[in-house]
PDB file of C-alpha atoms in Angstrom:
ATOM      1  CA  MET A 270     -11.286   8.444  31.255  1.00  0.00           C
ATOM      2  CA  SER A 271      -8.432   7.121  31.229  1.00  0.00           C
ATOM      3  CA  THR A 272      -6.393   5.775  28.136  1.00  0.00           C
ATOM      4  CA  PRO A 273      -6.374   1.247  29.052  1.00  0.00           C
ATOM      5  CA  PRO A 274      -1.899   0.210  29.117  1.00  0.00           C
ATOM      6  CA  ARG A 275      -2.034  -1.570  26.708  1.00  0.00           C
ATOM      7  CA  ALA A 276      -3.807   1.665  24.182  1.00  0.00           C
ATOM      8  CA  ALA A 277      -1.390   4.148  25.745  1.00  0.00           C
ATOM      9  CA  SER A 278       1.840   1.470  25.381  1.00  0.00           C
ATOM     10  CA  ARG A 279       1.151   1.351  21.262  1.00  0.00           C
ATOM     11  CA  SER A 280       0.852   5.540  21.211  1.00  0.00           C
ATOM     12  CA  ARG A 281       4.039   6.195  22.912  1.00  0.00           C
ATOM     13  CA  GLY A 282       5.610   2.500  20.719  1.00  0.00           C
ATOM     14  CA  ARG A 283       4.416   4.227  17.625  1.00  0.00           C
ATOM     15  CA  LEU A 284       6.077   7.798  18.647  1.00  0.00           C
ATOM     16  CA  ALA A 285       9.056   6.528  19.783  1.00  0.00           C
ATOM     17  CA  VAL A 286       8.997   5.239  16.095  1.00  0.00           C
ATOM     18  CA  ARG A 287       7.895   8.246  14.596  1.00  0.00           C
ATOM     19  CA  LEU A 288      10.725  10.334  16.565  1.00  0.00           C
ATOM     20  CA  LEU A 289      13.548   7.635  15.734  1.00  0.00           C
ATOM     21  CA  THR A 290      12.301   7.664  12.081  1.00  0.00           C
ATOM     22  CA  ILE A 291      13.074  11.343  11.889  1.00  0.00           C
ATOM     23  CA  ALA A 292      16.105  12.185  13.803  1.00  0.00           C
ATOM     24  CA  ALA A 293      17.716   8.579  11.021  1.00  0.00           C
ATOM     25  CA  VAL A 294      16.416  10.650   8.612  1.00  0.00           C
ATOM     26  CA  ALA A 295      18.296  14.477   9.604  1.00  0.00           C
ATOM     27  CA  PHE A 296      20.755  12.224  10.698  1.00  0.00           C
ATOM     28  CA  VAL A 297      21.392  11.018   7.029  1.00  0.00           C
ATOM     29  CA  ALA A 298      20.147  14.505   5.926  1.00  0.00           C
ATOM     30  CA  VAL A 299      23.467  16.128   7.830  1.00  0.00           C
ATOM     31  CA  SER A 300      25.817  13.010   7.816  1.00  0.00           C
ATOM     32  CA  PHE A 301      25.616  13.324   3.889  1.00  0.00           C
ATOM     33  CA  ARG A 302      25.367  16.974   2.906  1.00  0.00           C
ATOM     34  CA  ASP A 303      27.974  17.870   1.521  1.00  0.00           C
ATOM     35  CA  ARG A 304      27.864  14.504  -1.390  1.00  0.00           C
ATOM     36  CA  LEU A 305      23.736  14.942  -1.696  1.00  0.00           C
ATOM     37  CA  PRO A 306      23.053  16.486  -4.915  1.00  0.00           C
ATOM     38  CA  ASP A 307      23.780  20.475  -6.417  1.00  0.00           C
ATOM     39  CA  PRO A 308      19.369  21.252  -6.246  1.00  0.00           C
ATOM     40  CA  GLY A 309      20.378  22.957  -9.724  1.00  0.00           C
ATOM     41  CA  GLU A 310      21.313  19.922 -11.281  1.00  0.00           C
ATOM     42  CA  VAL A 311      17.576  18.300  -9.440  1.00  0.00           C
ATOM     43  CA  TRP A 312      16.196  20.987 -11.150  1.00  0.00           C
ATOM     44  CA  ALA A 313      17.560  21.277 -13.830  1.00  0.00           C
ATOM     45  CA  GLN A 314      16.549  17.594 -14.849  1.00  0.00           C
ATOM     46  CA  MET A 315      13.110  17.536 -13.429  1.00  0.00           C
ATOM     47  CA  THR A 316      12.331  20.970 -15.641  1.00  0.00           C
ATOM     48  CA  GLY A 317      13.650  18.846 -18.919  1.00  0.00           C
ATOM     49  CA  ALA A 318      11.862  15.525 -18.093  1.00  0.00           C
ATOM     50  CA  HIS A 319       9.754  14.461 -20.857  1.00  0.00           C
ATOM     51  CA  PRO A 320       6.642  15.460 -21.522  1.00  0.00           C
ATOM     52  CA  GLY A 321       5.304  12.301 -23.099  1.00  0.00           C
ATOM     53  CA  TRP A 322       6.500   9.943 -20.330  1.00  0.00           C
ATOM     54  CA  LEU A 323       5.275  12.155 -17.647  1.00  0.00           C
ATOM     55  CA  ILE A 324       1.950  11.253 -19.227  1.00  0.00           C
ATOM     56  CA  VAL A 325       2.986   8.335 -19.541  1.00  0.00           C
ATOM     57  CA  ALA A 326       3.355   7.839 -16.284  1.00  0.00           C
ATOM     58  CA  VAL A 327       0.390  10.156 -14.675  1.00  0.00           C
ATOM     59  CA  THR A 328      -2.190   7.419 -16.614  1.00  0.00           C
ATOM     60  CA  ALA A 329      -0.058   4.387 -15.224  1.00  0.00           C
ATOM     61  CA  GLU A 330      -1.089   5.714 -11.245  1.00  0.00           C
ATOM     62  CA  ALA A 331      -4.735   6.969 -12.347  1.00  0.00           C
ATOM     63  CA  ALA A 332      -4.610   2.767 -14.103  1.00  0.00           C
ATOM     64  CA  SER A 333      -2.716   1.889 -10.324  1.00  0.00           C
ATOM     65  CA  MET A 334      -5.701   3.648  -8.031  1.00  0.00           C
ATOM     66  CA  ARG A 335      -8.570   2.098 -10.480  1.00  0.00           C
ATOM     67  CA  ALA A 336      -7.569  -1.516 -10.531  1.00  0.00           C
ATOM     68  CA  TYR A 337      -7.624  -1.444  -6.888  1.00  0.00           C
ATOM     69  CA  ALA A 338     -10.808   0.807  -6.665  1.00  0.00           C
ATOM     70  CA  ARG A 339     -11.856  -2.238  -9.844  1.00  0.00           C
ATOM     71  CA  LEU A 340     -10.971  -5.198  -6.438  1.00  0.00           C
ATOM     72  CA  ILE A 341     -13.513  -3.812  -4.055  1.00  0.00           C
ATOM     73  CA  ARG A 342     -16.554  -3.156  -6.424  1.00  0.00           C
ATOM     74  CA  HIS A 343     -15.324  -6.634  -7.470  1.00  0.00           C
ATOM     75  CA  LEU A 344     -16.218  -8.320  -3.311  1.00  0.00           C
ATOM     76  CA  LEU A 345     -18.568  -6.300  -2.683  1.00  0.00           C
ATOM     77  CA  GLY A 346     -20.291  -7.217  -5.458  1.00  0.00           C
ATOM     78  CA  ALA A 347     -19.794 -10.722  -5.141  1.00  0.00           C
ATOM     79  CA  GLY A 348     -21.278 -10.293  -1.606  1.00  0.00           C
ATOM     80  CA  GLY A 349     -24.593  -8.265  -3.523  1.00  0.00           C
ATOM     81  CA  ALA A 350     -23.739  -4.690  -3.260  1.00  0.00           C
ATOM     82  CA  HIS A 351     -23.389  -2.458  -5.783  1.00  0.00           C
ATOM     83  CA  LEU A 352     -20.869   0.169  -6.585  1.00  0.00           C
ATOM     84  CA  THR A 353     -20.332   1.667  -9.607  1.00  0.00           C
ATOM     85  CA  LEU A 354     -17.184   1.897 -11.187  1.00  0.00           C
ATOM     86  CA  PRO A 355     -17.231   5.621 -10.432  1.00  0.00           C
ATOM     87  CA  ARG A 356     -18.141   5.840  -7.121  1.00  0.00           C
ATOM     88  CA  ALA A 357     -15.169   3.702  -6.043  1.00  0.00           C
ATOM     89  CA  VAL A 358     -12.360   5.026  -7.926  1.00  0.00           C
ATOM     90  CA  ALA A 359     -13.917   8.496  -5.934  1.00  0.00           C
ATOM     91  CA  VAL A 360     -13.850   6.412  -2.795  1.00  0.00           C
ATOM     92  CA  THR A 361     -10.462   4.451  -3.945  1.00  0.00           C
ATOM     93  CA  TYR A 362      -9.029   8.129  -3.346  1.00  0.00           C
ATOM     94  CA  ALA A 363     -10.787   9.504  -0.788  1.00  0.00           C
ATOM     95  CA  ARG A 364      -9.488   6.561   1.469  1.00  0.00           C
ATOM     96  CA  THR A 365      -5.803   7.124   0.009  1.00  0.00           C
ATOM     97  CA  ALA A 366      -5.860  10.827   0.975  1.00  0.00           C
ATOM     98  CA  VAL A 367      -6.611  10.258   4.853  1.00  0.00           C
ATOM     99  CA  SER A 368      -4.685   7.171   5.307  1.00  0.00           C
ATOM    100  CA  ASN A 369      -1.489   9.197   3.404  1.00  0.00           C
ATOM    101  CA  SER A 370      -1.698  12.642   5.188  1.00  0.00           C
ATOM    102  CA  LEU A 371      -3.511  12.244   9.561  1.00  0.00           C
ATOM    103  CA  PRO A 372      -1.938  10.258  11.818  1.00  0.00           C
ATOM    104  CA  GLY A 373      -3.889   7.024  12.386  1.00  0.00           C
ATOM    105  CA  GLY A 374      -4.485   7.760   8.663  1.00  0.00           C
ATOM    106  CA  GLN A 375      -4.877   4.051   8.319  1.00  0.00           C
ATOM    107  CA  VAL A 376      -7.220   3.527  11.059  1.00  0.00           C
ATOM    108  CA  LEU A 377      -8.823   6.752   9.629  1.00  0.00           C
ATOM    109  CA  SER A 378      -9.346   5.290   6.425  1.00  0.00           C
ATOM    110  CA  VAL A 379     -10.596   1.983   7.298  1.00  0.00           C
ATOM    111  CA  ALA A 380     -13.569   3.629   9.406  1.00  0.00           C
ATOM    112  CA  TYR A 381     -14.173   5.936   6.306  1.00  0.00           C
ATOM    113  CA  ILE A 382     -14.671   4.354   4.181  1.00  0.00           C
ATOM    114  CA  THR A 383     -16.778   1.440   6.495  1.00  0.00           C
ATOM    115  CA  ARG A 384     -18.005   4.684   6.470  1.00  0.00           C
ATOM    116  CA  GLN A 385     -19.541   5.132   3.047  1.00  0.00           C
ATOM    117  CA  LEU A 386     -19.961   1.582   2.142  1.00  0.00           C
ATOM    118  CA  ARG A 387     -22.457   1.616   4.479  1.00  0.00           C
ATOM    119  CA  LEU A 388     -24.063   4.630   3.086  1.00  0.00           C
ATOM    120  CA  LEU A 389     -24.488   2.474   0.092  1.00  0.00           C
ATOM    121  CA  GLY A 390     -25.810  -0.443   1.949  1.00  0.00           C
ATOM    122  CA  ALA A 391     -23.206  -2.340   2.507  1.00  0.00           C
ATOM    123  CA  THR A 392     -24.041  -4.432   5.868  1.00  0.00           C
ATOM    124  CA  PRO A 393     -21.433  -4.309   8.345  1.00  0.00           C
ATOM    125  CA  PRO A 394     -20.341  -7.985   7.686  1.00  0.00           C
ATOM    126  CA  LEU A 395     -19.861  -7.646   3.912  1.00  0.00           C
ATOM    127  CA  ILE A 396     -17.936  -4.576   4.823  1.00  0.00           C
ATOM    128  CA  ALA A 397     -15.276  -6.232   6.403  1.00  0.00           C
ATOM    129  CA  ALA A 398     -15.141  -9.404   4.739  1.00  0.00           C
ATOM    130  CA  THR A 399     -13.779  -6.909   1.863  1.00  0.00           C
ATOM    131  CA  LEU A 400     -11.467  -5.415   3.412  1.00  0.00           C
ATOM    132  CA  VAL A 401     -10.379  -8.425   5.261  1.00  0.00           C
ATOM    133  CA  LEU A 402      -9.261  -9.376   2.059  1.00  0.00           C
ATOM    134  CA  VAL A 403      -8.163  -6.935  -0.041  1.00  0.00           C
ATOM    135  CA  ALA A 404      -5.769  -6.793   2.728  1.00  0.00           C
ATOM    136  CA  VAL A 405      -4.269 -10.596   2.305  1.00  0.00           C
ATOM    137  CA  SER A 406      -4.558 -10.289  -1.601  1.00  0.00           C
ATOM    138  CA  SER A 407      -2.255  -7.048  -1.780  1.00  0.00           C
ATOM    139  CA  THR A 408       0.361  -8.217   0.870  1.00  0.00           C
ATOM    140  CA  MET A 409       0.506 -11.244  -0.736  1.00  0.00           C
ATOM    141  CA  THR A 410       0.748  -9.975  -3.829  1.00  0.00           C
ATOM    142  CA  PHE A 411       3.726  -7.532  -2.215  1.00  0.00           C
ATOM    143  CA  LEU A 412       5.283  -9.437  -0.750  1.00  0.00           C
ATOM    144  CA  ALA A 413       5.852 -11.956  -4.267  1.00  0.00           C
ATOM    145  CA  LEU A 414       6.388  -9.262  -5.474  1.00  0.00           C
ATOM    146  CA  GLY A 415       9.513  -8.647  -3.134  1.00  0.00           C
ATOM    147  CA  VAL A 416      10.812 -12.299  -3.642  1.00  0.00           C
ATOM    148  CA  VAL A 417      10.855 -11.663  -7.223  1.00  0.00           C
ATOM    149  CA  ALA A 418      12.669  -8.153  -6.904  1.00  0.00           C
ATOM    150  CA  LEU A 419      15.507 -10.248  -4.166  1.00  0.00           C
ATOM    151  CA  LEU A 420      15.936 -12.688  -6.129  1.00  0.00           C
ATOM    152  CA  ALA A 421      16.654 -10.511  -9.472  1.00  0.00           C
ATOM    153  CA  GLU A 422      18.758  -9.249  -7.637  1.00  0.00           C
ATOM    154  CA  PRO A 423      22.410 -10.605  -7.902  1.00  0.00           C
ATOM    155  CA  ALA A 424      23.683 -10.250  -4.727  1.00  0.00           C
ATOM    156  CA  THR A 425      20.809 -11.637  -2.871  1.00  0.00           C
ATOM    157  CA  ARG A 426      19.597 -14.455  -5.173  1.00  0.00           C
ATOM    158  CA  VAL A 427      21.842 -17.027  -4.029  1.00  0.00           C
ATOM    159  CA  PRO A 428      20.926 -16.085   0.322  1.00  0.00           C
ATOM    160  CA  VAL A 429      16.864 -15.843  -0.914  1.00  0.00           C
ATOM    161  CA  ALA A 430      17.395 -19.079  -2.843  1.00  0.00           C
ATOM    162  CA  TRP A 431      18.570 -21.218   0.212  1.00  0.00           C
ATOM    163  CA  SER A 432      16.157 -19.245   2.653  1.00  0.00           C
ATOM    164  CA  LEU A 433      12.927 -20.057   0.615  1.00  0.00           C
ATOM    165  CA  PRO A 434      13.139 -23.657   0.934  1.00  0.00           C
ATOM    166  CA  VAL A 435      13.937 -23.814   4.517  1.00  0.00           C
ATOM    167  CA  ALA A 436      10.944 -21.059   5.218  1.00  0.00           C
ATOM    168  CA  ALA A 437       8.336 -23.560   2.839  1.00  0.00           C
ATOM    169  CA  LEU A 438       9.709 -26.911   4.679  1.00  0.00           C
ATOM    170  CA  ALA A 439       9.092 -25.215   8.528  1.00  0.00           C
ATOM    171  CA  VAL A 440       5.995 -24.474   7.573  1.00  0.00           C
ATOM    172  CA  ALA A 441       5.146 -27.423   6.165  1.00  0.00           C
ATOM    173  CA  LEU A 442       5.982 -28.844   9.333  1.00  0.00           C
ATOM    174  CA  ALA A 443       4.294 -26.730  11.487  1.00  0.00           C
ATOM    175  CA  VAL A 444       1.190 -27.649   9.912  1.00  0.00           C
ATOM    176  CA  ARG A 445       1.816 -31.205   8.869  1.00  0.00           C
ATOM    177  CA  PHE A 446       2.831 -32.233  12.695  1.00  0.00           C
ATOM    178  CA  ARG A 447       1.934 -28.826  14.742  1.00  0.00           C
ATOM    179  CA  PRO A 448      -2.001 -27.590  12.718  1.00  0.00           C
ATOM    180  CA  ARG A 449      -3.529 -27.067  16.433  1.00  0.00           C
ATOM    181  CA  GLY A 450      -0.654 -25.802  18.243  1.00  0.00           C
ATOM    182  CA  ALA A 451      -0.124 -23.622  15.802  1.00  0.00           C
ATOM    183  CA  ALA A 452      -3.312 -22.549  15.072  1.00  0.00           C
ATOM    184  CA  ALA A 453      -3.629 -21.244  19.143  1.00  0.00           C
ATOM    185  CA  ARG A 454       0.030 -19.718  19.090  1.00  0.00           C
ATOM    186  CA  LEU A 455      -1.328 -17.052  15.903  1.00  0.00           C
ATOM    187  CA  ALA A 456      -4.209 -16.558  17.832  1.00  0.00           C
ATOM    188  CA  ASP A 457      -2.038 -15.703  20.395  1.00  0.00           C
ATOM    189  CA  ARG A 458      -0.043 -13.116  18.708  1.00  0.00           C
ATOM    190  CA  GLY A 459      -2.407 -10.630  19.539  1.00  0.00           C
ATOM    191  CA  ARG A 460      -5.331  -8.592  18.661  1.00  0.00           C
ATOM    192  CA  ARG A 461      -3.910  -7.833  15.083  1.00  0.00           C
ATOM    193  CA  ALA A 462      -3.464 -11.610  14.867  1.00  0.00           C
ATOM    194  CA  ARG A 463      -6.730 -12.646  16.021  1.00  0.00           C
ATOM    195  CA  SER A 464      -8.220  -9.752  13.895  1.00  0.00           C
ATOM    196  CA  LEU A 465      -7.594 -11.575  10.514  1.00  0.00           C
ATOM    197  CA  VAL A 466      -7.642 -14.175  11.738  1.00  0.00           C
ATOM    198  CA  GLU A 467     -12.133 -14.018  13.254  1.00  0.00           C
ATOM    199  CA  GLY A 468     -11.802 -12.116   9.703  1.00  0.00           C
ATOM    200  CA  LEU A 469     -10.606 -14.314   6.823  1.00  0.00           C
ATOM    201  CA  ARG A 470     -13.281 -16.334   9.185  1.00  0.00           C
ATOM    202  CA  ASP A 471     -15.782 -14.493   8.226  1.00  0.00           C
ATOM    203  CA  ALA A 472     -15.308 -13.357   4.904  1.00  0.00           C
ATOM    204  CA  ARG A 473     -15.662 -16.759   4.505  1.00  0.00           C
ATOM    205  CA  ALA A 474     -19.288 -17.273   5.403  1.00  0.00           C
ATOM    206  CA  ALA A 475     -20.316 -12.684   4.162  1.00  0.00           C
ATOM    207  CA  ILE A 476     -18.699 -13.315   0.782  1.00  0.00           C
ATOM    208  CA  SER A 477     -19.519 -16.777  -1.972  1.00  0.00           C
ATOM    209  CA  LEU A 478     -16.684 -16.320  -3.985  1.00  0.00           C
ATOM    210  CA  THR A 479     -15.828 -18.828  -7.024  1.00  0.00           C
ATOM    211  CA  ARG A 480     -13.026 -20.231  -8.890  1.00  0.00           C
ATOM    212  CA  GLY A 481     -11.795 -17.482 -10.820  1.00  0.00           C
ATOM    213  CA  ASP A 482     -11.919 -15.388  -8.520  1.00  0.00           C
ATOM    214  CA  ALA A 483      -8.547 -17.430  -6.788  1.00  0.00           C
ATOM    215  CA  VAL A 484      -7.698 -15.829  -9.908  1.00  0.00           C
ATOM    216  CA  VAL A 485      -9.186 -12.350 -10.429  1.00  0.00           C
ATOM    217  CA  LEU A 486      -8.922 -11.706  -6.831  1.00  0.00           C
ATOM    218  CA  PRO A 487      -4.620 -11.838  -7.019  1.00  0.00           C
ATOM    219  CA  GLY A 488      -4.754 -11.055 -10.561  1.00  0.00           C
ATOM    220  CA  LEU A 489      -5.912  -6.555  -9.584  1.00  0.00           C
ATOM    221  CA  ALA A 490      -4.314  -6.645  -6.424  1.00  0.00           C
ATOM    222  CA  LEU A 491      -0.994  -7.010  -8.958  1.00  0.00           C
ATOM    223  CA  LEU A 492      -2.533  -5.044 -11.445  1.00  0.00           C
ATOM    224  CA  ASN A 493      -2.490  -2.569  -8.985  1.00  0.00           C
ATOM    225  CA  TRP A 494       1.183  -2.440  -8.237  1.00  0.00           C
ATOM    226  CA  LEU A 495       2.301  -3.467 -11.423  1.00  0.00           C
ATOM    227  CA  LEU A 496       1.310  -0.247 -12.781  1.00  0.00           C
ATOM    228  CA  ASP A 497       2.377   1.910 -10.397  1.00  0.00           C
ATOM    229  CA  ILE A 498       6.178  -0.121 -10.528  1.00  0.00           C
ATOM    230  CA  ALA A 499       4.582   1.345 -14.333  1.00  0.00           C
ATOM    231  CA  CYS A 500       4.569   5.145 -13.302  1.00  0.00           C
ATOM    232  CA  LEU A 501       8.091   3.787 -12.189  1.00  0.00           C
ATOM    233  CA  ALA A 502       9.631   3.556 -15.141  1.00  0.00           C
ATOM    234  CA  ALA A 503       7.687   5.886 -16.917  1.00  0.00           C
ATOM    235  CA  VAL A 504       9.398   8.654 -14.900  1.00  0.00           C
ATOM    236  CA  CYS A 505      12.902   7.007 -15.363  1.00  0.00           C
ATOM    237  CA  LEU A 506      12.720   7.438 -19.368  1.00  0.00           C
ATOM    238  CA  ALA A 507      10.618  10.708 -18.842  1.00  0.00           C
ATOM    239  CA  ALA A 508      13.951  11.738 -16.728  1.00  0.00           C
ATOM    240  CA  GLY A 509      16.554   9.946 -19.791  1.00  0.00           C
ATOM    241  CA  VAL A 510      18.097   7.986 -16.908  1.00  0.00           C
ATOM    242  CA  GLY A 511      18.950   4.026 -17.817  1.00  0.00           C
ATOM    243  CA  VAL A 512      18.655   0.765 -15.243  1.00  0.00           C
ATOM    244  CA  GLY A 513      16.960  -2.833 -14.761  1.00  0.00           C
ATOM    245  CA  PRO A 514      13.565  -3.645 -14.503  1.00  0.00           C
ATOM    246  CA  HIS A 515      15.968  -5.170 -11.550  1.00  0.00           C
ATOM    247  CA  THR A 516      16.732  -2.396  -9.691  1.00  0.00           C
ATOM    248  CA  MET A 517      14.162  -0.450 -10.434  1.00  0.00           C
ATOM    249  CA  LEU A 518      11.726  -2.970  -9.211  1.00  0.00           C
ATOM    250  CA  LEU A 519      13.564  -3.943  -5.959  1.00  0.00           C
ATOM    251  CA  GLY A 520      13.300   0.136  -5.425  1.00  0.00           C
ATOM    252  CA  TYR A 521       9.544   0.018  -5.411  1.00  0.00           C
ATOM    253  CA  VAL A 522       9.751  -2.124  -3.123  1.00  0.00           C
ATOM    254  CA  ALA A 523      12.077  -1.588  -0.733  1.00  0.00           C
ATOM    255  CA  ALA A 524      10.762   2.430  -0.386  1.00  0.00           C
ATOM    256  CA  LYS A 525       7.203   0.821   0.344  1.00  0.00           C
ATOM    257  CA  ALA A 526       8.343  -1.328   2.601  1.00  0.00           C
ATOM    258  CA  ALA A 527      10.350   1.695   4.419  1.00  0.00           C
ATOM    259  CA  GLY A 528       7.022   3.331   4.136  1.00  0.00           C
ATOM    260  CA  VAL A 529       4.759   0.927   6.142  1.00  0.00           C
ATOM    261  CA  LEU A 530       7.744  -0.173   8.809  1.00  0.00           C
ATOM    262  CA  ALA A 531       8.211   3.651   9.391  1.00  0.00           C
ATOM    263  CA  LEU A 532       4.877   3.990  10.570  1.00  0.00           C
ATOM    264  CA  VAL A 533       4.854   8.128   8.208  1.00  0.00           C
ATOM    265  CA  PRO A 534       2.501   8.679   6.687  1.00  0.00           C
ATOM    266  CA  GLY A 535       2.388   8.317   3.063  1.00  0.00           C
ATOM    267  CA  GLY A 536       6.287   7.126   3.960  1.00  0.00           C
ATOM    268  CA  LEU A 537       6.867  10.790   3.567  1.00  0.00           C
ATOM    269  CA  GLY A 538      10.959  11.075   3.944  1.00  0.00           C
ATOM    270  CA  ILE A 539      11.268   7.462   4.168  1.00  0.00           C
ATOM    271  CA  ALA A 540      10.219   6.363   0.674  1.00  0.00           C
ATOM    272  CA  GLU A 541      11.842   8.795  -0.801  1.00  0.00           C
ATOM    273  CA  LEU A 542      15.476   7.760   1.230  1.00  0.00           C
ATOM    274  CA  GLY A 543      15.185   4.499   0.551  1.00  0.00           C
ATOM    275  CA  MET A 544      15.063   4.747  -3.497  1.00  0.00           C
ATOM    276  CA  ALA A 545      16.901   7.018  -3.984  1.00  0.00           C
ATOM    277  CA  ALA A 546      19.627   5.072  -1.966  1.00  0.00           C
ATOM    278  CA  THR A 547      18.877   1.846  -3.808  1.00  0.00           C
ATOM    279  CA  PHE A 548      19.433   4.075  -6.985  1.00  0.00           C
ATOM    280  CA  ALA A 549      22.035   5.077  -6.210  1.00  0.00           C
ATOM    281  CA  GLY A 550      23.857   1.926  -4.989  1.00  0.00           C
ATOM    282  CA  ALA A 551      23.531   1.015  -8.579  1.00  0.00           C
ATOM    283  CA  GLY A 552      25.334   3.841 -10.203  1.00  0.00           C
ATOM    284  CA  MET A 553      23.252   6.122 -11.168  1.00  0.00           C
ATOM    285  CA  THR A 554      23.761   9.992 -10.197  1.00  0.00           C
ATOM    286  CA  GLY A 555      22.600  11.925  -7.040  1.00  0.00           C
ATOM    287  CA  ALA A 556      20.877  13.208  -9.183  1.00  0.00           C
ATOM    288  CA  ALA A 557      19.045  12.139 -11.261  1.00  0.00           C
ATOM    289  CA  ALA A 558      18.202   9.834  -8.745  1.00  0.00           C
ATOM    290  CA  ALA A 559      16.981  12.165  -6.620  1.00  0.00           C
ATOM    291  CA  ALA A 560      14.911  14.276 -10.077  1.00  0.00           C
ATOM    292  CA  VAL A 561      13.318  10.424 -10.161  1.00  0.00           C
ATOM    293  CA  VAL A 562      12.238  10.075  -6.931  1.00  0.00           C
ATOM    294  CA  ALA A 563      11.384  13.827  -6.854  1.00  0.00           C
ATOM    295  CA  ILE A 564       9.101  13.370 -10.239  1.00  0.00           C
ATOM    296  CA  TYR A 565       7.868   9.950  -9.542  1.00  0.00           C
ATOM    297  CA  ARG A 566       6.859  11.279  -6.011  1.00  0.00           C
ATOM    298  CA  LEU A 567       5.011  14.364  -7.400  1.00  0.00           C
ATOM    299  CA  ILE A 568       2.895  12.457  -9.067  1.00  0.00           C
ATOM    300  CA  SER A 569       1.992   8.703  -7.072  1.00  0.00           C
ATOM    301  CA  TYR A 570       1.699  11.247  -3.969  1.00  0.00           C
ATOM    302  CA  TRP A 571       0.711  14.150  -4.072  1.00  0.00           C
ATOM    303  CA  GLY A 572      -1.044  13.866  -7.272  1.00  0.00           C
ATOM    304  CA  VAL A 573      -3.572  10.903  -5.724  1.00  0.00           C
ATOM    305  CA  LEU A 574      -3.170  13.015  -2.435  1.00  0.00           C
ATOM    306  CA  ILE A 575      -4.378  16.611  -4.236  1.00  0.00           C
ATOM    307  CA  VAL A 576      -7.323  13.899  -5.910  1.00  0.00           C
ATOM    308  CA  GLY A 577      -7.870  12.003  -2.995  1.00  0.00           C
ATOM    309  CA  TRP A 578      -8.933  14.864  -0.785  1.00  0.00           C
ATOM    310  CA  GLY A 579     -10.919  16.284  -3.830  1.00  0.00           C
ATOM    311  CA  ALA A 580     -13.221  14.061  -3.911  1.00  0.00           C
ATOM    312  CA  TRP A 581     -13.498  13.553   0.530  1.00  0.00           C
ATOM    313  CA  LEU A 582     -14.670  16.436  -0.277  1.00  0.00           C
ATOM    314  CA  THR A 583     -17.120  15.349  -3.712  1.00  0.00           C
ATOM    315  CA  LEU A 584     -17.738  13.054  -1.843  1.00  0.00           C
ATOM    316  CA  ASN A 585     -19.227  14.265   2.064  1.00  0.00           C
ATOM    317  CA  VAL A 586     -21.260  17.619  -0.266  1.00  0.00           C
ATOM    318  CA  ILE A 587     -22.597  14.029  -1.899  1.00  0.00           C
ATOM    319  CA  ALA A 588     -24.024  12.742   0.847  1.00  0.00           C
ATOM    320  CA  THR A 589     -24.825  16.235   2.452  1.00  0.00           C
ATOM    321  CA  ALA A 590     -26.984  17.131  -0.624  1.00  0.00           C
ATOM    322  CA  GLY A 591     -29.114  13.926   0.202  1.00  0.00           C
ATOM    323  CA  ARG A 592     -27.956  10.137   1.031  1.00  0.00           C
ATOM    324  CA  PRO A 593     -27.720   7.863  -2.383  1.00  0.00           C
ATOM    325  CA  GLY A 594     -30.408   5.610  -2.519  1.00  0.00           C
ATOM    326  CA  ARG A 595     -29.726   1.840  -0.743  1.00  0.00           C
ATOM    327  CA  ARG A 596     -29.668  -1.323  -2.310  1.00  0.00           C
ATOM    328  CA  PRO A 597     -28.849  -3.630   0.478  1.00  0.00           C
ATOM    329  CA  SER A 598     -27.007  -6.672   0.650  1.00  0.00           C
ATOM    330  CA  ARG A 599     -27.697  -9.130  -0.168  1.00  0.00           C
TER     331      ARG A 599
END
């Protein structure tokens, strides 16, 4: 069975981006090998981290994952499906492990969580609506954090302060004078844009949101991000590194954005490079920056990955032994 031309083109494009990303990382590593921190210094800084703050970091990361699970559970409940919090947490960890460790993990994670929620009796429209609204809430709050980070950084404050009103005015004019044309152009931007528009439309029909949900949904999504940032802050304190809140926020946003744009599972290699470069540019020593990034990624990436695959194995064993009783969605 032949691969459609568009699918083949997208696959080649993703492969090219990944190869370019790997080549860029290798180039930076070779070009700056004389400036890289001494591994012995990095290891000494990591092993000398304060254990109390490390416990705080692990707790904050676990609470971040729990907030994401609560977001999924809240939306399913609004659609009439029942999901216990422990099960929601397990599914969240397993989904994250699939997304962050496998090629094409984002697509596979959607298929995985869809299967898990269908086993619990959630209908396909409700599952699709939940995933769309979770993605929209998470993306919008992350963009808001990005704007705050850019406004807090003195080097980017003025350009961003000028560009935001201009962008807002352009959007307002487009909505005011060409609403139908703008919607049509958006719908014609490709499969992803059309899927998003259709998904938002279907979500309104599948889930009955209240006025309070307008606060709860972005609140849980923002809490997910803030607790992850709290993990990074605790790691900085554990390593005895002083870094300003705006620098830490900018490094965090830069790392997450770079990881997503690089199309590498979990942003592996790119996220570390972006965060370390931001911290080093703010005056942190190379050894301190490398130690902070290494400890943070051990907790937020590798730790979550280990727990996630454990949750995946547990959920599959449970599903094999006997599926839980279904409660049909209303």
